[in-house]
């Protein structure tokens, strides 16, 4: 497999992501978003905030194939009860080649190396077998099912919650 790496967004990456997000079903589609959402976020903070961010998944010889991101989630009062929820979206033509597994492993390594968070979380639809398998292969542990946690495409969806701890 060609080398997969994570790198900061550039302006043209944000435009590419915005274009992709306008294709229904292409990414994790939760309804229409502003067509320049990623570009505006890039203009604000380069997609890298204090406790949240996005990085480009870049494949040697191919270029941008999607992105990974993280946001804080709260399990009690700050600052000691935060975890980071991580997510990924690969463009349709680049799925099923192992990139998602590697990208999520690299993201976990990056976040443990450069933040003090103890716990990473990831959740995905119970029907999303590829993501569940990719998370397991990236060192995440399945914890359980959150019933009707998401409203999407006219129905509530159950999601599976995964975690990876610093010591895992
Ligand atoms: C989910 C996603 C990140 C997985 O990354 P990927 O690069 O496509 O997956 P990988 O090639 O690393 O494969 C991981 C595992 O899933 C399996 N897999 C891949 N595509 C699959 C599919 N369509 N159905 C079932 N299993 C699949 C692979 O065979 C592999 O398992 P194995 O090693 O046991 O054979 C990627 O497909 C994606 O971005 N999908 C759209 C957005 C999304 O679902 N994001 C995450 C949920 S919020």
Coordinates of C-alpha atoms and ligand atoms in Angstrom, one line a residue:
X1 CA 0.0 0.0 0.0
X2 CA 1.3 3.5 -0.7
X3 CA 2.2 5.6 2.3
X4 CA -0.8 7.2 4.1
X5 CA -0.1 10.4 6.1
X6 CA -2.0 13.1 7.8
X7 CA -1.2 16.8 7.1
X8 CA -2.8 20.2 7.7
X9 CA -5.4 21.5 5.3
X10 CA -4.6 23.9 2.5
X11 CA -7.1 26.2 0.9
X12 CA -7.6 24.0 -2.1
X13 CA -8.3 21.0 0.2
X14 CA -11.2 22.9 1.9
X15 CA -12.7 23.6 -1.6
X16 CA -12.4 20.0 -2.5
X17 CA -14.1 18.9 0.7
X18 CA -16.9 21.4 0.2
X19 CA -17.5 20.1 -3.3
X20 CA -17.6 16.5 -2.1
X21 CA -20.0 17.4 0.8
X22 CA -22.6 18.6 -1.8
X23 CA -23.0 15.2 -3.2
X24 CA -25.9 13.4 -1.3
X25 CA -24.6 10.1 0.1
X26 CA -21.0 10.9 -0.8
X27 CA -19.8 11.5 2.7
X28 CA -21.6 10.9 6.0
X29 CA -24.7 12.9 4.8
X30 CA -26.8 14.6 7.5
X31 CA -28.6 17.0 5.1
X32 CA -27.5 20.1 3.2
X33 CA -24.7 22.1 4.7
X34 CA -23.5 25.5 3.5
X35 CA -21.5 25.0 0.3
X36 CA -18.5 26.8 1.7
X37 CA -18.5 25.4 5.3
X38 CA -15.0 23.9 5.2
X39 CA -13.6 26.9 3.3
X40 CA -15.0 29.3 5.9
X41 CA -13.6 27.1 8.7
X42 CA -10.2 27.0 7.0
X43 CA -10.2 30.9 6.7
X44 CA -11.0 31.1 10.5
X45 CA -8.4 28.7 12.0
X46 CA -6.8 26.6 9.3
X47 CA -9.0 23.7 10.5
X48 CA -6.9 23.4 13.7
X49 CA -8.5 24.8 16.9
X50 CA -7.4 24.4 20.5
X51 CA -9.3 21.2 21.2
X52 CA -10.8 20.3 17.9
X53 CA -9.5 20.0 14.3
X54 CA -9.3 18.3 11.0
X55 CA -6.4 16.9 9.0
X56 CA -6.2 15.8 5.4
X57 CA -5.7 12.1 4.7
X58 CA -3.0 12.2 2.0
X59 CA -1.9 9.1 0.1
X60 CA 1.5 9.1 -1.7
X61 CA 1.0 9.5 -5.4
X62 CA -2.7 10.1 -5.0
X63 CA -3.1 13.3 -2.9
X64 CA -6.1 14.1 -0.7
X65 CA -8.5 11.1 -0.2
X66 CA -10.6 12.5 2.6
X67 CA -10.2 13.9 6.1
X68 CA -10.1 13.0 9.8
X69 CA -11.4 15.2 12.6
X70 CA -11.8 15.4 16.4
X71 CA -14.0 17.4 18.8
X72 CA -14.2 17.3 22.7
X73 CA -17.0 15.5 24.4
X74 CA -17.9 15.9 28.1
X75 CA -18.5 13.2 30.7
X76 CA -18.4 15.4 33.7
X77 CA -17.1 18.8 34.8
X78 CA -14.1 20.4 33.0
X79 CA -11.2 20.1 32.7
X80 CA -10.7 16.5 33.9
X81 CA -13.7 14.8 32.2
X82 CA -13.2 15.5 28.6
X83 CA -12.6 12.9 25.9
X84 CA -12.1 13.5 22.2
X85 CA -14.5 12.1 19.6
X86 CA -12.8 11.3 16.3
X87 CA -14.3 10.9 12.9
X88 CA -13.3 10.2 9.3
X89 CA -14.7 10.7 5.8
X90 CA -13.0 9.2 2.7
X91 CA -14.1 10.2 -0.8
X92 CA -16.1 7.3 -2.3
X93 CA -13.5 6.4 -4.9
X94 CA -10.8 5.9 -2.3
X95 CA -12.6 3.5 0.1
X96 CA -11.9 -0.1 0.7
X97 CA -8.1 0.2 0.2
X98 CA -7.0 0.2 3.8
X99 CA -6.6 4.0 4.0
X100 CA -9.3 4.4 6.6
X101 CA -7.7 1.9 9.0
X102 CA -4.2 3.5 8.7
X103 CA -5.6 7.1 8.9
X104 CA -7.5 6.4 12.2
X105 CA -4.5 4.7 13.7
X106 CA -2.3 7.7 12.7
X107 CA -4.8 10.1 14.2
X108 CA -4.9 8.2 17.5
X109 CA -1.1 8.2 17.7
X110 CA -1.0 11.9 16.8
X111 CA -3.6 12.9 19.5
X112 CA -2.0 10.8 22.2
X113 CA 1.4 12.3 21.3
X114 CA 0.3 16.0 21.1
X115 CA -2.6 16.3 23.6
X116 CA -3.1 15.1 27.2
X117 CA -6.4 13.4 26.5
X118 CA -6.7 9.9 28.0
X119 CA -9.7 8.7 26.0
X120 CA -10.6 8.8 22.3
X121 CA -14.1 7.9 21.2
X122 CA -15.6 7.1 17.8
X123 CA -19.2 6.2 16.9
X124 CA -20.7 4.9 13.8
X125 CA -24.0 3.4 12.5
X126 CA -24.6 -0.2 13.5
X127 CA -24.8 -0.9 9.7
X128 CA -21.5 0.6 8.9
X129 CA -19.4 -2.6 9.0
X130 CA -16.4 -1.0 7.2
X131 CA -16.0 1.7 9.9
X132 CA -16.4 -0.8 12.8
X133 CA -13.8 -3.1 11.3
X134 CA -11.5 -0.2 10.5
X135 CA -11.7 1.1 14.1
X136 CA -11.0 -2.3 15.5
X137 CA -7.9 -2.7 13.3
X138 CA -6.9 0.8 14.4
X139 CA -6.8 -0.3 18.0
X140 CA -10.3 0.8 19.2
X141 CA -12.5 -1.3 21.4
X142 CA -16.2 -1.7 20.9
X143 CA -18.1 -0.6 24.0
X144 CA -21.8 -0.8 23.2
X145 CA -24.8 0.5 21.2
X146 CA -26.3 3.9 21.7
X147 CA -29.9 3.4 20.7
X148 CA -31.5 6.0 18.4
X149 CA -28.6 8.3 18.9
X150 CA -28.8 9.8 15.4
X151 CA -31.6 11.2 13.3
X152 CA -30.7 10.9 9.6
X153 CA -32.5 10.2 6.3
X154 CA -35.9 10.2 8.0
X155 CA -35.3 7.7 10.8
X156 CA -33.5 7.3 14.1
X157 CA -30.3 5.2 13.9
X158 CA -28.5 3.1 16.5
X159 CA -24.8 3.8 16.7
X160 CA -21.9 1.7 18.1
X161 CA -19.5 3.4 20.4
X162 CA -15.8 2.6 20.3
X163 CA -13.0 3.9 22.4
X164 CA -9.2 3.8 22.5
X165 CA -7.4 4.7 25.7
X166 CA -3.8 6.0 25.9
X167 CA -2.6 2.7 27.3
X168 CA -4.4 0.5 24.8
Ligands
LIG1 C1 -15.6 3.9 6.9 C2 -14.3 4.2 6.2 C3 -13.5 5.2 7.0 C4 -13.4 2.9 6.2 O1 -12.2 3.1 5.6 P1 -11.8 2.2 4.3 O2 -10.4 2.7 3.9 O3 -12.9 2.2 3.3 O4 -11.7 0.8 5.0 P2 -10.5 -0.2 5.0 O5 -10.1 -0.5 3.5 O6 -9.4 0.3 5.9 O7 -11.2 -1.6 5.5 C5 -11.4 -1.8 6.8 C6 -12.2 -3.1 7.0 O8 -13.5 -2.9 6.5 C7 -13.8 -3.9 5.5 N1 -14.6 -3.2 4.5 C8 -14.2 -2.2 3.7 N2 -15.3 -1.8 3.0 C9 -16.3 -2.5 3.3 C10 -17.7 -2.6 3.0 N3 -18.2 -1.8 2.1 N4 -18.5 -3.5 3.6 C11 -18.0 -4.3 4.5 N5 -16.7 -4.3 4.9 C12 -15.9 -3.4 4.3 C13 -12.4 -4.2 4.9 O9 -12.5 -5.5 4.3 C14 -11.6 -4.2 6.1 O10 -11.7 -5.4 6.9 P3 -10.8 -6.7 6.8 O11 -9.4 -6.2 7.1 O12 -11.3 -7.6 7.9 O13 -10.9 -7.2 5.5 C15 -14.5 4.7 4.8 O14 -15.1 3.7 4.0 C16 -15.4 6.0 4.7 O15 -14.9 7.1 4.8 N6 -16.7 5.8 4.5 C17 -17.6 6.9 4.4 C18 -17.7 7.8 5.7 C19 -17.9 7.0 6.9 O16 -18.6 6.0 7.0 N7 -17.2 7.4 8.0 C20 -17.2 6.8 9.3 C21 -18.4 6.7 10.1 S1 -19.0 8.2 10.7

